[in-house]
C-alpha positions as a Python dict, from the first residue, in 0.01 Angstrom:
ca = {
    (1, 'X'): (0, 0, 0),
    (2, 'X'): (373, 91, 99),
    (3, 'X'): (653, -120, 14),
    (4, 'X'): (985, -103, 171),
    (5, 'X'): (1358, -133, -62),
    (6, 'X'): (1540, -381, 95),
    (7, 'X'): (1866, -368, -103),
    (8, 'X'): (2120, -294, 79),
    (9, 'X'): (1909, -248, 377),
    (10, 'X'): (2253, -326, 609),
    (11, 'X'): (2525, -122, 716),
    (12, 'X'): (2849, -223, 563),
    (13, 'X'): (3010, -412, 848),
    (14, 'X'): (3372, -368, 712),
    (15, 'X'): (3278, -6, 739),
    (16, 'X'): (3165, -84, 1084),
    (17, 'X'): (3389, -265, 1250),
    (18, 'X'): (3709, -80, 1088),
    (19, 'X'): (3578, 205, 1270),
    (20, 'X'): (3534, 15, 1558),
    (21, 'X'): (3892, -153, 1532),
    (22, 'X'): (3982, 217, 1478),
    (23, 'X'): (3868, 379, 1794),
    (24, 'X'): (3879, 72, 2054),
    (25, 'X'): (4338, 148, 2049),
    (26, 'X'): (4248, 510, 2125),
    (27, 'X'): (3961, 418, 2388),
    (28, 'X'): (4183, 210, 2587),
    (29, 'X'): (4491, 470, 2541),
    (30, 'X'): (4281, 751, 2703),
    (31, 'X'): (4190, 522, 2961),
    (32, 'X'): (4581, 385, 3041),
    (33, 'X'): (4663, 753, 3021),
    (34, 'X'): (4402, 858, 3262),
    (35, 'X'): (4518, 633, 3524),
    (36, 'X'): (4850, 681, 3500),
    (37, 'X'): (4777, 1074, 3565),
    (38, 'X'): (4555, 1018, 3859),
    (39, 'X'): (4820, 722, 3978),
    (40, 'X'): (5104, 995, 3927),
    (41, 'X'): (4869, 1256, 4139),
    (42, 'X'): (4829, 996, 4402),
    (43, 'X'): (5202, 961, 4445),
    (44, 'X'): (5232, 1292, 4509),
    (45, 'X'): (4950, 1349, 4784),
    (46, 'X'): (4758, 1595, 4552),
    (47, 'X'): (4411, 1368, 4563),
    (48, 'X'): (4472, 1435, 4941),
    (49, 'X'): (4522, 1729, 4868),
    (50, 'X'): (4371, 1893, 4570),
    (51, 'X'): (4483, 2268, 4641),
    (52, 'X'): (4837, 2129, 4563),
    (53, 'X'): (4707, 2209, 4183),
    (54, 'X'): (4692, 2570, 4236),
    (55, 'X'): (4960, 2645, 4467),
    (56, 'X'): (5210, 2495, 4151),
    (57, 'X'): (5358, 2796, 3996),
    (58, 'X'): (5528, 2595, 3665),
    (59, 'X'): (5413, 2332, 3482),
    (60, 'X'): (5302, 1970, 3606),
    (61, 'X'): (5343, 1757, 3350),
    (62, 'X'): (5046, 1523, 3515),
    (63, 'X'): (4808, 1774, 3341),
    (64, 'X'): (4923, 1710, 3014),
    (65, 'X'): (4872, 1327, 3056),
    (66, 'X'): (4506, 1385, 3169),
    (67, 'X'): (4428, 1603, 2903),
    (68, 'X'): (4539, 1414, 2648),
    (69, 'X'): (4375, 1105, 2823),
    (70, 'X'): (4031, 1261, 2896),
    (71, 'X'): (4063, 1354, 2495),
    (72, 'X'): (4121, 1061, 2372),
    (73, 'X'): (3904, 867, 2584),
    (74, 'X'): (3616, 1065, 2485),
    (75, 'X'): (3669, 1044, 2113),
    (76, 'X'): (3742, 671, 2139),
    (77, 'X'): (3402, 589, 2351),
    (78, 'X'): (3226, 818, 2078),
    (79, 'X'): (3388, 650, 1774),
    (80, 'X'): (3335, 290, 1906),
    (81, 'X'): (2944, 314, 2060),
    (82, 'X'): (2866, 528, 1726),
    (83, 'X'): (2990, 232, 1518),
    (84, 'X'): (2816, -25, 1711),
    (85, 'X'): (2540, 170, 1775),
    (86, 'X'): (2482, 312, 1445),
    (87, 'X'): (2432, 620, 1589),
    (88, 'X'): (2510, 925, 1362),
    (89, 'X'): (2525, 1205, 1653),
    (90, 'X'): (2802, 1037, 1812),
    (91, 'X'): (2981, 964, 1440),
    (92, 'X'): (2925, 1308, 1375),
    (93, 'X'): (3054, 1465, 1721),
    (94, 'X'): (3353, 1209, 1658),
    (95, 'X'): (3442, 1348, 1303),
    (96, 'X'): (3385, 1699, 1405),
    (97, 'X'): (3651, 1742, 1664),
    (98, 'X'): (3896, 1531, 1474),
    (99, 'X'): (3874, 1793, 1194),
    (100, 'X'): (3909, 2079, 1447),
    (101, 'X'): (4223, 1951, 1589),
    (102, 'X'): (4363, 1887, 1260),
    (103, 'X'): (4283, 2309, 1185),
    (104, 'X'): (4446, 2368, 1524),
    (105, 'X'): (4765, 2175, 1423),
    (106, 'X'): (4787, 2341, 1107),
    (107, 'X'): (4726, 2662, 1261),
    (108, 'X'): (4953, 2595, 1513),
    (109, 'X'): (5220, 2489, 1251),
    (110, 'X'): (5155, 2817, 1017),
    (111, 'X'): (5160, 3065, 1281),
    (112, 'X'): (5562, 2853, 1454),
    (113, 'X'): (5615, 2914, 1053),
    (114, 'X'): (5527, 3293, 1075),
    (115, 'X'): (5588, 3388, 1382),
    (116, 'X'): (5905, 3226, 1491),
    (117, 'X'): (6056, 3509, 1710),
    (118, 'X'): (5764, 3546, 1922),
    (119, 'X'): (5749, 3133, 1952),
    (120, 'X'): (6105, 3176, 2054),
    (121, 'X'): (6081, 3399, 2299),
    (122, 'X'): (5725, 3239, 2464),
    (123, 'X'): (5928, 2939, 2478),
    (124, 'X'): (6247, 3048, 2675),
    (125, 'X'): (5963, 3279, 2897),
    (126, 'X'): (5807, 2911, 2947),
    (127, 'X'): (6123, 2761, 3020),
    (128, 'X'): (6217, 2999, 3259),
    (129, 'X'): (5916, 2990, 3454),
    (130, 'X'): (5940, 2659, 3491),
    (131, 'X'): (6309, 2686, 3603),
    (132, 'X'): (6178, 2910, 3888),
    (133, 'X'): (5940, 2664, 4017),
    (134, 'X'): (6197, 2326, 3973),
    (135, 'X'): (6192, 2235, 4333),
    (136, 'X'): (5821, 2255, 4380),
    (137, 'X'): (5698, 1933, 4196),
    (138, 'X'): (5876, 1606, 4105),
    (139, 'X'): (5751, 1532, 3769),
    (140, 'X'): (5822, 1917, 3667),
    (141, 'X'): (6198, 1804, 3800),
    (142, 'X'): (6223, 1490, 3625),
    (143, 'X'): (6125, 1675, 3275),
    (144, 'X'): (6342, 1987, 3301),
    (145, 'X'): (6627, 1697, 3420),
    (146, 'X'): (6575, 1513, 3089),
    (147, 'X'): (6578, 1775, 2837),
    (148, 'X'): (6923, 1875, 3035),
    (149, 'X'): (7041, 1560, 2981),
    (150, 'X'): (6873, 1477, 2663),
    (151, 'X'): (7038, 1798, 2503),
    (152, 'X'): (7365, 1847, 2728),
    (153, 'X'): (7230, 2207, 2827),
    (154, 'X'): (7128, 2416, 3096),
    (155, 'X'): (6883, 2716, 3128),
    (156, 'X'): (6705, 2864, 2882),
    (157, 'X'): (6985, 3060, 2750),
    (158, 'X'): (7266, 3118, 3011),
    (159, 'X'): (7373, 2922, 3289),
    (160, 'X'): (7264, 3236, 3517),
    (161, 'X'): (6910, 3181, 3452),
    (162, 'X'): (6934, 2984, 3764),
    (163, 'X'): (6974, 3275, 3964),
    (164, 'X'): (6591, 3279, 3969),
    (165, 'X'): (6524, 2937, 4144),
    (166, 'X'): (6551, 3029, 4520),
    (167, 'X'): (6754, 2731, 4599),
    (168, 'X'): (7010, 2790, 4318),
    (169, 'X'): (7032, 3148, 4292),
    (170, 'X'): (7377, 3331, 4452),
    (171, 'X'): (7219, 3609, 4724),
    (172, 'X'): (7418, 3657, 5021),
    (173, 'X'): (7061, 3585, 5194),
    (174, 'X'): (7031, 3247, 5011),
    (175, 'X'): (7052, 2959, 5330),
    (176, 'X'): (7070, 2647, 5068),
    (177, 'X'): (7360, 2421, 5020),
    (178, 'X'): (7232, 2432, 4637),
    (179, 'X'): (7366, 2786, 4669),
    (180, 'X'): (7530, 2922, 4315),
    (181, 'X'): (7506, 2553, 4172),
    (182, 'X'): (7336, 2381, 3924),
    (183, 'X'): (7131, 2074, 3920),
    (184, 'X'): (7265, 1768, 3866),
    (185, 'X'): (7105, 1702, 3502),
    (186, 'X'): (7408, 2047, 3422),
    (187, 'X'): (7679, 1827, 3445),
    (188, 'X'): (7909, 1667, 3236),
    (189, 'X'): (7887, 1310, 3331),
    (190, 'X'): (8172, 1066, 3259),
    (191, 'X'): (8015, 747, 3113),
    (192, 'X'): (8275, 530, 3311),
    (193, 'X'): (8048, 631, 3629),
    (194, 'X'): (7809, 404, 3747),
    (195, 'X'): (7601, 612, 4014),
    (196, 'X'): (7469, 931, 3993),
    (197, 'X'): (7678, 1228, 4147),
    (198, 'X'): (7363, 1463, 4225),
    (199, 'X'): (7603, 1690, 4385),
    (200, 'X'): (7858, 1789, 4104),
    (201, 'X'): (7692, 2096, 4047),
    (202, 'X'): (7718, 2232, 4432),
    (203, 'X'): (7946, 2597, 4419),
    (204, 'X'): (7979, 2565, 4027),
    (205, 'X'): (7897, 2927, 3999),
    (206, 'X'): (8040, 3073, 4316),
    (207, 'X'): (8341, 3134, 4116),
    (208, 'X'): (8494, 3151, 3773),
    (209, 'X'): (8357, 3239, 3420),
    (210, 'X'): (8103, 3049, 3204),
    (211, 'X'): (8424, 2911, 2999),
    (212, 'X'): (8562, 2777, 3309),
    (213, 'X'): (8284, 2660, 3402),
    (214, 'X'): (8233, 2439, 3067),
    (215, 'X'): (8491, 2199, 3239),
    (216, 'X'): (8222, 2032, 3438),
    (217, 'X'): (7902, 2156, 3279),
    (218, 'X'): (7702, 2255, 3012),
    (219, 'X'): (7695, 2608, 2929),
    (220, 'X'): (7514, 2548, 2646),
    (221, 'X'): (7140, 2727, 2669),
    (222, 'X'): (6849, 2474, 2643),
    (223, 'X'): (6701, 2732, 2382),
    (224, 'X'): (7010, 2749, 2183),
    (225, 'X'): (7000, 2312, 2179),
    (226, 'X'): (6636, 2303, 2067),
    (227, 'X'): (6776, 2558, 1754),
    (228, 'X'): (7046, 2322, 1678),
    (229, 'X'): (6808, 2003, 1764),
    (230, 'X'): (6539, 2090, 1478),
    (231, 'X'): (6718, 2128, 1189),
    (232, 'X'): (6918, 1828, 1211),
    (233, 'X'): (6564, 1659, 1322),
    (234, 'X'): (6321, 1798, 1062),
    (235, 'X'): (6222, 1489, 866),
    (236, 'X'): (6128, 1315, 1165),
    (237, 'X'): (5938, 1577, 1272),
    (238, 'X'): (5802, 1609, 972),
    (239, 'X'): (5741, 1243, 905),
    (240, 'X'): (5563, 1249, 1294),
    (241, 'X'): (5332, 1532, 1194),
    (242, 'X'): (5213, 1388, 903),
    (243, 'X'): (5138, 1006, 997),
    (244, 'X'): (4916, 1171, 1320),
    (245, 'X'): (4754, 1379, 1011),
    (246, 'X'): (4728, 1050, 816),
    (247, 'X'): (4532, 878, 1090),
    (248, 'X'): (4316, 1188, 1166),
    (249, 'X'): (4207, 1149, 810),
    (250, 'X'): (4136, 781, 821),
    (251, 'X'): (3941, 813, 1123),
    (252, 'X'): (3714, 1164, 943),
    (253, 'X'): (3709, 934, 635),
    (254, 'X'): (3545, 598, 806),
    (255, 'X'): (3311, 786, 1009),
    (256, 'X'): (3183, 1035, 749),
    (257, 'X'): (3154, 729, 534),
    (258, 'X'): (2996, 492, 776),
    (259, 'X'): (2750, 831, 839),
    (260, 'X'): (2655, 790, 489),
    (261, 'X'): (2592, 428, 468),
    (262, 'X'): (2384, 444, 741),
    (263, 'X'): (2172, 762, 592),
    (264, 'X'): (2127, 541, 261),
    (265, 'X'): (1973, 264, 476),
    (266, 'X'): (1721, 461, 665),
    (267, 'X'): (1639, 606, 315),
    (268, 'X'): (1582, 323, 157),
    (269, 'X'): (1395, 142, 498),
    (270, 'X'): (1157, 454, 486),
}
């Protein structure tokens, strides 16, 4: 005759719903995020349009909101249906890619570490491509406007690198009224002012040198300001890096342990 062990033949529901708890913020943060990237698309006619996406030469920053949505959302739906569920695939899926973005960011954070000149230098070569293609979406516009503003530069390093956005660059063959400016975000704004001058930066570089120029904008590099930002920034940074390690652990640590609760109580059903 075969007897079945019935102690502890239940899954600890603290265990269970902690994970639950856990993954149900993340679940409906993919989601939010999600529709806020395909309500941002909308605005901007690419669903009506979807070879808008490949004619973009910089970055949109939409994409970066739906990957980090469709992410999320994913590990959230796996971590809350493998806690109610009991099922140990999707617990184990769940764990698993939490872990291998946690090596990635410590990769990632090694190799900054090591490798700081080449880092540098990808990230002005980023910059500057995106600088080239400012006019051709709005959210790309809106970003490179608030790290000007943010960090009271311009540029990746000169003011000149605007030479290679066709509306801002200086060529005799150059038909825009943007000709040898800047963009708006350049220019030192006097907090008295109450509306937005989006023209102050119109002729700035037609004439004069970069230390006349400082007068009425930055000259300051946007590489140079993200040097100078870091530093004086480090142990939030730091203190950012490791509470998004912190809950990356939690989350490995309830699943792998509600994995083995729920081992022990097939073993002992069977």
């Amino acid at each position: 005759m075969h007897y079945y062990r019935y102690e502890n033949a239940e899954v600890s529901c603290c265990y269970k719903y902690l994970m639950f708890s856990y993954n149900i913020i993340f679940w409906l943060a993919g989601t939010a995020f999600i529709a806020i990237g395909f309500w941002a698309w909308s605005e901007k006619g690419v669903l009506s349009d979807l070879t808008q996406v490949t004619r973009l030469h910089g970055f949109d920053p939409v994409w970066g909101v739906l990957v980090v949505g469709t992410v999320t959302f994913i590990l959230g739906f796996a971590g809350c249906v493998g806690a109610l569920r009991e099922n140990i695939c999707l617990l184990k899926f769940f764990a698993g890619v939490i872990g291998f973005i946690f090596f990635l960011e410590l990769t990632a954070a090694v190799l900054a570490f090591v490798f700081q000149g080449q880092v540098r230098e990808w990230i002005s070569d980023f910059f500057l491509a995106n600088v080239k293609a400012y006019r051709e979406d709005i959210d790309l516009q809106n970003l490179i406007d608030s790290l000007q503003k943010l960090n009271h530069c311009w540029g990746a390093k000169d003011p000149n690198d605007w030479n290679l956005n066709v509306y801002f660059n200086c060529s005799e063959s150059n038909p825009s009224r943007e000709k040898c400016g800047v963009p708006f975000s350049c220019c030192i704004s006097d907090p008295a002012d109450t509306v937005v001058n989006t023209q102050c930066g119109y002729d700035v570089r037609a004439s004069g040198t970069p230390s006349e120029w400082s007068n009425t904008i930055y000259v300051k590099g946007c590489m140079i300001a993200l040097e100078e930002w870091l530093p004086r920034n480090l142990y939030i940074v730091a203190g950012v890096f490791i509470v998004i390690s912190l809950l990356q652990m939690v989350g490995i640590f309830l699943a792998r342990t509600l994995i083995g609760d729920i081992e022990k109580v097939k073993f002992n059903y069977y």
